[in-house]
């Protein structure tokens, strides 16, 4: 494409293909070739940060006692980005306010950054990027983790930027996320392979078995507040053994907060009326007793695992309930990991560095980690982030197969109804 034409006319170019087909590699090559200060690149490897964001740790969102005078507010963080991206002129100030209105950031300016939901963080990152007035914007996985309303809002914003003359490159792993206004599609894999849905594997549904009365999770009038903001208000909810729940709600509705109360990551759990596996929280159980019976994957977990370890070590850490592997796995544990990696079709990644594989492959490895210890309760928070259709279907089949076992309980979060496995028999939606 002629560089002068690029500067004159707004365009949207989509880079589409399967996981590990080279989408990110192509975008990074394009960025290097452009060699321009007016090019901005943002790679969303998960919902809670970008590939260059290292200021995150696993429990950060839930540890409100960590907030002090140095904890940044959204407005202050954006103001620093504004100052660093150019001179303070009336025109740039007007553009700053325009971006706040365009993205709906104004009501969030007085919130702490670590309390933002995934959709709110995405807005903030987009505003920080656009403050520099780029003529070319490169977004890798821009829709990952956003609810249907946030995805539509982002799509509308990208269309508006294109109509204003910006050139936008988008890396896409889902056919349904290719915008209708795309001017060009670059395929990194065959188009038919990308679009064709995998043939589902038929597995027996567990719905014919009567539900066990044994409660696994019990919430009784649970309320969670951060400062002046109420996240959960008098929530009562019971998940019985053998039930398979879909947990839904818009970005910021409290889904991840709810799951953090179950998994033992949120200190406020001990002040609430919550029971797990028939035992009241705070009655003397350790966090490790809780985690031993739970298999878990989430965007927060993905963020905390950006470290240079072999993939098999990442999966083996699920046997130890640790982030990272701090004790050597034995031969039996190694074989257990290999068997699950074969099931997820990632055995060939076993001794590759976790940091060298694609973000979709990383997510699949973390899903495998959740299954490896055969847990009683599976908590899957957006498990299919960044997965192509083939790997989505494989993951759904494995979940369905797993849930045919007696007494296996599932709680799953997704913003895409088509990602839900057939075993789902209960739903809860957070407003």
Coordinates of C-alpha atoms in Angstrom, one line a residue:
X1 CA 0.0 0.0 0.0
X2 CA 1.4 3.4 -0.9
X3 CA 2.4 5.3 2.2
X4 CA 1.1 8.7 1.0
X5 CA -2.3 7.1 0.2
X6 CA -2.3 5.6 3.7
X7 CA -2.0 9.0 5.2
X8 CA -4.8 10.5 3.1
X9 CA -7.5 7.9 3.4
X10 CA -8.8 6.0 6.4
X11 CA -8.9 2.3 6.1
X12 CA -9.5 -0.8 8.2
X13 CA -7.3 -3.8 7.3
X14 CA -8.1 -7.1 9.1
X15 CA -5.4 -9.8 9.7
X16 CA -7.4 -13.0 10.3
X17 CA -6.3 -16.6 10.9
X18 CA -6.0 -19.5 13.3
X19 CA -4.0 -19.5 16.5
X20 CA -0.2 -19.5 15.9
X21 CA -0.7 -18.7 12.2
X22 CA 1.4 -15.6 12.4
X23 CA -1.0 -12.7 12.9
X24 CA 1.0 -11.0 15.6
X25 CA 4.2 -11.6 13.8
X26 CA 2.8 -9.9 10.7
X27 CA 1.6 -6.9 12.7
X28 CA 4.9 -6.5 14.4
X29 CA 6.6 -6.7 11.0
X30 CA 4.3 -4.0 9.6
X31 CA 5.0 -1.7 12.6
X32 CA 8.8 -2.1 12.1
X33 CA 8.5 -1.3 8.4
X34 CA 6.4 1.8 8.9
X35 CA 9.1 3.4 11.1
X36 CA 6.9 6.4 12.0
X37 CA 6.2 8.3 15.2
X38 CA 2.6 8.4 14.2
X39 CA 2.1 4.6 14.4
X40 CA 0.7 3.1 17.6
X41 CA 0.6 -0.6 18.4
X42 CA -1.4 -2.2 21.2
X43 CA -1.4 -6.0 21.8
X44 CA -4.2 -7.2 24.1
X45 CA -2.9 -10.6 25.3
X46 CA -5.7 -10.7 27.9
X47 CA -8.4 -8.5 29.2
X48 CA -6.4 -7.0 32.1
X49 CA -3.4 -5.6 30.4
X50 CA -1.2 -5.4 27.3
X51 CA 1.9 -7.2 26.4
X52 CA 4.0 -4.4 27.8
X53 CA 2.1 -4.0 31.1
X54 CA 4.1 -5.6 33.9
X55 CA 2.5 -3.7 36.9
X56 CA -0.1 -6.4 37.5
X57 CA -0.1 -9.1 40.1
X58 CA -2.7 -11.9 40.7
X59 CA -4.7 -10.5 43.6
X60 CA -4.2 -6.8 42.8
X61 CA -7.9 -6.1 42.0
X62 CA -9.1 -7.6 45.3
X63 CA -6.5 -6.2 47.7
X64 CA -8.0 -2.8 48.4
X65 CA -5.8 -2.4 51.5
X66 CA -3.0 -1.9 49.0
X67 CA -4.5 1.4 47.9
X68 CA -2.5 4.3 49.3
X69 CA -1.6 7.9 48.2
X70 CA 0.5 6.5 45.4
X71 CA -2.2 4.3 43.9
X72 CA -3.1 6.0 40.6
X73 CA -6.5 7.3 39.7
X74 CA -7.7 6.9 36.1
X75 CA -7.8 10.6 35.5
X76 CA -4.2 11.1 36.9
X77 CA -2.9 8.2 34.8
X78 CA -4.5 9.6 31.6
X79 CA -3.2 13.1 32.4
X80 CA 0.3 11.8 32.6
X81 CA -0.2 10.1 29.2
X82 CA -1.5 13.4 27.8
X83 CA 1.6 15.3 29.0
X84 CA 4.0 12.8 27.7
X85 CA 2.4 12.5 24.3
X86 CA 2.7 16.2 23.2
X87 CA 2.5 19.9 24.1
X88 CA -0.3 21.2 26.2
X89 CA -2.4 23.2 23.7
X90 CA -6.1 24.2 23.6
X91 CA -6.5 22.0 20.5
X92 CA -5.0 19.0 22.3
X93 CA -7.1 19.6 25.4
X94 CA -10.2 19.8 23.2
X95 CA -9.2 16.5 21.6
X96 CA -8.7 14.9 25.1
X97 CA -12.2 15.8 26.1
X98 CA -13.5 14.5 22.8
X99 CA -11.8 11.1 23.5
X100 CA -13.3 11.0 27.0
X101 CA -16.8 11.6 25.6
X102 CA -16.3 9.2 22.6
X103 CA -15.2 6.3 24.9
X104 CA -17.4 7.1 27.9
X105 CA -14.3 7.6 30.2
X106 CA -15.6 10.7 32.0
X107 CA -17.4 8.9 34.8
X108 CA -14.3 6.7 35.4
X109 CA -11.7 9.5 36.0
X110 CA -12.0 9.4 39.8
X111 CA -11.7 5.6 40.1
X112 CA -8.6 3.7 41.0
X113 CA -7.0 2.0 38.0
X114 CA -6.8 -1.4 39.8
X115 CA -10.6 -1.4 40.3
X116 CA -11.5 -1.1 36.6
X117 CA -13.2 -3.9 34.9
X118 CA -11.8 -5.4 31.7
X119 CA -14.0 -3.3 29.5
X120 CA -13.1 -0.1 31.4
X121 CA -9.4 -0.9 31.1
X122 CA -9.8 -1.4 27.4
X123 CA -11.4 2.1 27.1
X124 CA -8.5 3.6 29.1
X125 CA -5.9 1.9 27.0
X126 CA -7.5 3.1 23.8
X127 CA -7.7 6.7 25.1
X128 CA -4.0 6.7 26.1
X129 CA -3.1 5.4 22.6
X130 CA -5.3 7.9 20.8
X131 CA -4.0 10.9 22.7
X132 CA -0.8 10.8 20.6
X133 CA -2.9 11.5 17.4
X134 CA -1.6 8.4 15.5
X135 CA -2.3 8.1 11.8
X136 CA -1.9 4.4 12.0
X137 CA -3.4 2.3 14.8
X138 CA -2.5 -1.4 15.1
X139 CA -4.7 -3.5 17.5
X140 CA -4.0 -7.1 18.3
X141 CA -7.1 -9.0 19.6
X142 CA -9.0 -5.7 20.4
X143 CA -12.3 -7.4 21.2
X144 CA -11.0 -10.0 23.7
X145 CA -13.0 -10.2 26.9
X146 CA -15.5 -7.5 26.0
X147 CA -19.3 -8.0 26.5
X148 CA -21.5 -7.7 23.4
X149 CA -22.3 -4.0 24.2
X150 CA -18.7 -3.1 24.7
X151 CA -17.7 -4.9 21.5
X152 CA -20.3 -2.9 19.6
X153 CA -19.2 0.3 21.1
X154 CA -15.5 -0.4 20.3
X155 CA -16.5 -1.3 16.7
X156 CA -18.4 1.9 16.3
X157 CA -15.5 3.9 17.6
X158 CA -13.1 2.2 15.2
X159 CA -15.5 3.0 12.3
X160 CA -15.6 6.7 13.4
X161 CA -11.8 6.8 13.5
X162 CA -11.5 5.2 10.1
X163 CA -14.0 7.8 8.7
X164 CA -11.8 10.5 10.2
X165 CA -8.8 9.3 8.2
X166 CA -7.1 6.8 10.4
X167 CA -5.6 3.6 9.1
X168 CA -6.4 0.7 11.4
X169 CA -5.0 -2.8 11.5
X170 CA -6.9 -5.4 13.5
X171 CA -5.8 -9.0 14.3
X172 CA -8.8 -11.2 14.6
X173 CA -9.2 -14.8 15.8
X174 CA -13.0 -15.1 15.5
X175 CA -14.9 -14.8 12.1
X176 CA -17.8 -12.9 13.8
X177 CA -15.4 -10.1 14.9
X178 CA -14.4 -9.1 11.4
X179 CA -16.2 -5.7 11.0
X180 CA -18.5 -5.3 8.1
X181 CA -16.7 -2.1 7.1
X182 CA -13.3 -3.8 6.7
X183 CA -11.6 -2.5 3.5
X184 CA -9.2 -5.4 3.3
X185 CA -8.7 -8.9 4.9
X186 CA -5.2 -10.5 5.0
X187 CA -5.5 -14.2 5.6
X188 CA -2.7 -15.8 7.6
X189 CA -4.4 -19.2 7.1
X190 CA -6.8 -20.5 4.5
X191 CA -10.1 -18.7 4.6
X192 CA -12.1 -21.9 4.6
X193 CA -10.2 -23.3 7.5
X194 CA -10.7 -20.1 9.5
X195 CA -14.4 -19.8 8.9
X196 CA -15.5 -23.4 8.9
X197 CA -16.9 -24.5 12.3
X198 CA -15.5 -27.7 13.7
X199 CA -17.9 -30.7 13.7
X200 CA -19.0 -31.1 17.3
X201 CA -18.4 -34.4 19.1
X202 CA -21.5 -35.9 20.6
X203 CA -21.2 -36.6 24.3
X204 CA -23.8 -37.7 26.8
X205 CA -25.5 -34.9 28.7
X206 CA -25.6 -35.2 32.5
X207 CA -29.0 -33.5 32.7
X208 CA -30.8 -36.8 33.1
X209 CA -29.2 -37.4 36.5
X210 CA -30.9 -35.9 39.5
X211 CA -29.0 -32.9 41.0
X212 CA -27.2 -33.7 44.3
X213 CA -28.4 -31.7 47.3
X214 CA -24.9 -31.2 48.5
X215 CA -24.0 -27.5 48.2
X216 CA -20.6 -26.6 46.8
X217 CA -21.0 -22.8 46.9
X218 CA -23.4 -20.9 49.1
X219 CA -23.7 -17.1 49.1
X220 CA -26.1 -15.6 51.7
X221 CA -26.8 -11.9 51.3
X222 CA -23.3 -11.1 50.2
X223 CA -22.4 -7.5 49.5
X224 CA -19.1 -6.2 48.3
X225 CA -18.1 -2.5 48.2
X226 CA -15.0 -0.7 47.0
X227 CA -15.1 2.8 48.4
X228 CA -18.4 4.3 47.3
X229 CA -19.0 1.7 44.7
X230 CA -21.2 -1.3 45.3
X231 CA -20.1 -4.4 43.2
X232 CA -22.4 -7.0 44.7
X233 CA -25.5 -6.2 46.7
X234 CA -27.2 -8.8 49.0
X235 CA -26.5 -11.7 46.6
X236 CA -27.8 -15.1 47.6
X237 CA -26.7 -18.0 45.4
X238 CA -26.3 -21.7 45.8
X239 CA -24.4 -24.1 43.5
X240 CA -25.1 -27.7 44.2
X241 CA -22.7 -30.6 43.5
X242 CA -23.1 -31.8 39.9
X243 CA -24.6 -28.5 38.6
X244 CA -23.1 -26.7 35.6
X245 CA -23.6 -22.9 35.7
X246 CA -23.2 -20.1 33.2
X247 CA -22.4 -16.8 34.9
X248 CA -23.1 -13.8 32.7
X249 CA -23.2 -10.0 33.0
X250 CA -21.8 -6.9 31.4
X251 CA -18.2 -5.8 31.9
X252 CA -18.0 -4.3 35.4
X253 CA -21.1 -6.2 36.8
X254 CA -19.1 -8.1 39.4
X255 CA -18.5 -11.5 37.7
X256 CA -14.8 -11.7 38.4
X257 CA -15.3 -10.3 41.9
X258 CA -17.8 -13.1 42.6
X259 CA -15.3 -15.7 41.4
X260 CA -12.5 -14.2 43.5
X261 CA -14.6 -14.8 46.6
X262 CA -14.9 -18.5 45.7
X263 CA -11.3 -19.0 44.9
X264 CA -9.9 -17.4 48.0
X265 CA -8.2 -14.5 46.2
X266 CA -10.5 -11.8 47.7
X267 CA -9.9 -10.8 51.4
X268 CA -13.4 -9.6 51.7
X269 CA -14.6 -13.2 51.5
X270 CA -13.9 -13.6 55.2
X271 CA -16.3 -10.8 56.2
X272 CA -19.1 -12.4 54.1
X273 CA -21.6 -15.3 54.7
X274 CA -20.0 -17.7 52.3
X275 CA -19.7 -21.5 52.5
X276 CA -17.6 -23.7 50.2
X277 CA -17.9 -27.5 50.1
X278 CA -20.2 -27.3 53.1
X279 CA -17.7 -25.3 55.2
X280 CA -18.1 -21.7 56.3
X281 CA -15.4 -19.3 55.0
X282 CA -13.1 -18.2 57.9
X283 CA -13.8 -21.3 60.0
X284 CA -10.2 -22.3 60.1
X285 CA -9.7 -23.7 56.5
X286 CA -6.6 -22.5 54.6
X287 CA -6.6 -21.0 51.2
X288 CA -4.7 -24.1 50.0
X289 CA -7.5 -26.4 51.2
X290 CA -9.9 -24.4 49.1
X291 CA -7.7 -24.3 46.0
X292 CA -6.9 -28.0 46.2
X293 CA -10.5 -28.8 45.1
X294 CA -10.8 -26.1 42.4
X295 CA -9.5 -25.9 38.9
X296 CA -9.4 -22.3 37.8
X297 CA -8.5 -20.2 34.7
X298 CA -9.1 -16.5 34.3
X299 CA -7.7 -13.4 32.6
X300 CA -6.0 -12.4 35.9
X301 CA -4.3 -15.8 36.0
X302 CA -3.1 -15.4 32.5
X303 CA -1.6 -12.0 33.3
X304 CA 0.3 -13.5 36.3
X305 CA 1.8 -16.3 34.2
X306 CA 3.8 -14.2 31.8
X307 CA 7.0 -15.9 32.7
X308 CA 9.7 -17.9 30.9
X309 CA 8.9 -21.5 31.9
X310 CA 8.3 -24.6 29.8
X311 CA 4.7 -25.2 29.1
X312 CA 4.6 -28.5 30.9
X313 CA 5.8 -26.7 34.1
X314 CA 2.9 -24.2 33.7
X315 CA 0.5 -27.1 33.5
X316 CA 2.2 -29.0 36.4
X317 CA 1.8 -25.9 38.6
X318 CA -2.0 -26.7 38.6
X319 CA -1.1 -29.8 40.6
X320 CA 0.6 -27.6 43.2
X321 CA -1.9 -24.7 43.1
X322 CA 0.9 -22.2 42.6
X323 CA 1.7 -19.5 40.0
X324 CA 4.9 -20.9 38.6
X325 CA 6.4 -24.3 39.6
X326 CA 8.4 -24.2 42.8
X327 CA 8.8 -27.9 43.3
X328 CA 9.8 -30.6 40.8
X329 CA 7.1 -32.8 39.4
X330 CA 7.5 -36.5 39.6
X331 CA 7.2 -39.1 36.8
X332 CA 3.5 -39.8 37.6
X333 CA 2.7 -36.1 37.6
X334 CA 4.6 -35.6 34.4
X335 CA 2.6 -38.4 32.7
X336 CA -0.6 -36.8 34.0
X337 CA 0.3 -33.5 32.4
X338 CA 1.3 -35.2 29.1
X339 CA -2.1 -37.0 29.0
X340 CA -4.0 -33.8 29.4
X341 CA -1.8 -32.0 26.9
X342 CA -2.6 -34.8 24.4
X343 CA -6.3 -34.3 25.1
X344 CA -5.9 -30.5 24.3
X345 CA -3.7 -31.2 21.3
X346 CA -0.8 -29.2 22.6
X347 CA 1.7 -32.1 23.5
X348 CA 4.2 -30.7 21.0
X349 CA 4.4 -27.5 23.1
X350 CA 5.5 -29.3 26.3
X351 CA 9.1 -28.1 26.4
X352 CA 8.7 -24.8 24.6
X353 CA 8.9 -21.6 26.6
X354 CA 5.4 -20.3 27.6
X355 CA 6.5 -16.8 26.5
X356 CA 7.4 -18.0 22.9
X357 CA 4.0 -19.5 22.0
X358 CA 1.0 -17.5 20.8
X359 CA -1.5 -16.0 23.3
X360 CA -4.1 -18.5 22.1
X361 CA -1.8 -21.4 22.8
X362 CA -1.0 -19.8 26.2
X363 CA -4.7 -19.7 27.1
X364 CA -5.2 -23.3 26.0
X365 CA -2.3 -24.4 28.2
X366 CA -3.9 -22.5 31.2
X367 CA -7.2 -24.2 30.5
X368 CA -5.3 -27.6 30.5
X369 CA -3.8 -26.5 33.9
X370 CA -7.3 -26.2 35.3
X371 CA -8.2 -29.8 34.4
X372 CA -4.9 -31.5 35.3
X373 CA -5.7 -32.4 38.9
X374 CA -9.2 -33.6 38.2
X375 CA -10.9 -31.0 40.4
X376 CA -14.3 -31.2 42.0
X377 CA -15.2 -27.6 41.0
X378 CA -14.1 -26.1 37.6
X379 CA -14.2 -22.3 37.5
X380 CA -13.6 -21.2 33.9
X381 CA -13.6 -17.4 33.6
X382 CA -13.4 -16.6 29.8
X383 CA -11.5 -19.8 29.1
X384 CA -11.7 -19.3 25.3
X385 CA -10.1 -15.9 25.0
X386 CA -8.3 -15.7 21.7
X387 CA -9.0 -19.2 20.6
X388 CA -9.9 -19.9 17.0
X389 CA -13.1 -21.9 16.2
X390 CA -11.3 -25.3 16.1
X391 CA -9.8 -24.9 19.6
X392 CA -13.0 -23.4 20.9
X393 CA -14.9 -26.5 19.8
X394 CA -12.2 -28.8 21.2
X395 CA -12.4 -27.0 24.6
X396 CA -16.2 -27.3 24.7
X397 CA -16.1 -31.0 23.9
X398 CA -13.6 -31.6 26.8
X399 CA -15.7 -29.6 29.2
X400 CA -18.8 -31.6 28.2
X401 CA -17.0 -34.9 28.5
X402 CA -15.5 -33.9 31.9
X403 CA -19.0 -32.9 33.3
X404 CA -20.5 -36.3 32.5
X405 CA -18.5 -37.6 35.5
X406 CA -20.7 -37.7 38.7
X407 CA -20.3 -34.9 41.2
X408 CA -18.3 -32.6 38.9
X409 CA -19.4 -29.0 39.2
X410 CA -18.9 -26.2 36.7
X411 CA -19.1 -22.4 36.8
X412 CA -18.2 -20.7 33.5
X413 CA -18.1 -17.1 32.4
X414 CA -18.2 -16.0 28.8
X415 CA -19.5 -13.1 26.8
X416 CA -20.3 -15.4 23.8
X417 CA -23.3 -17.7 24.1
X418 CA -21.8 -19.9 21.3
X419 CA -18.9 -20.8 23.6
X420 CA -21.1 -22.4 26.2
X421 CA -20.9 -26.2 26.3
X422 CA -24.1 -28.3 26.1
X423 CA -23.8 -29.5 29.7
X424 CA -24.9 -26.0 31.0
X425 CA -28.1 -26.6 33.0
X426 CA -28.2 -23.4 35.2
X427 CA -27.7 -19.7 34.5
X428 CA -27.2 -16.6 36.7
X429 CA -26.9 -13.0 35.3
X430 CA -25.4 -10.1 37.2
X431 CA -27.0 -6.8 36.6

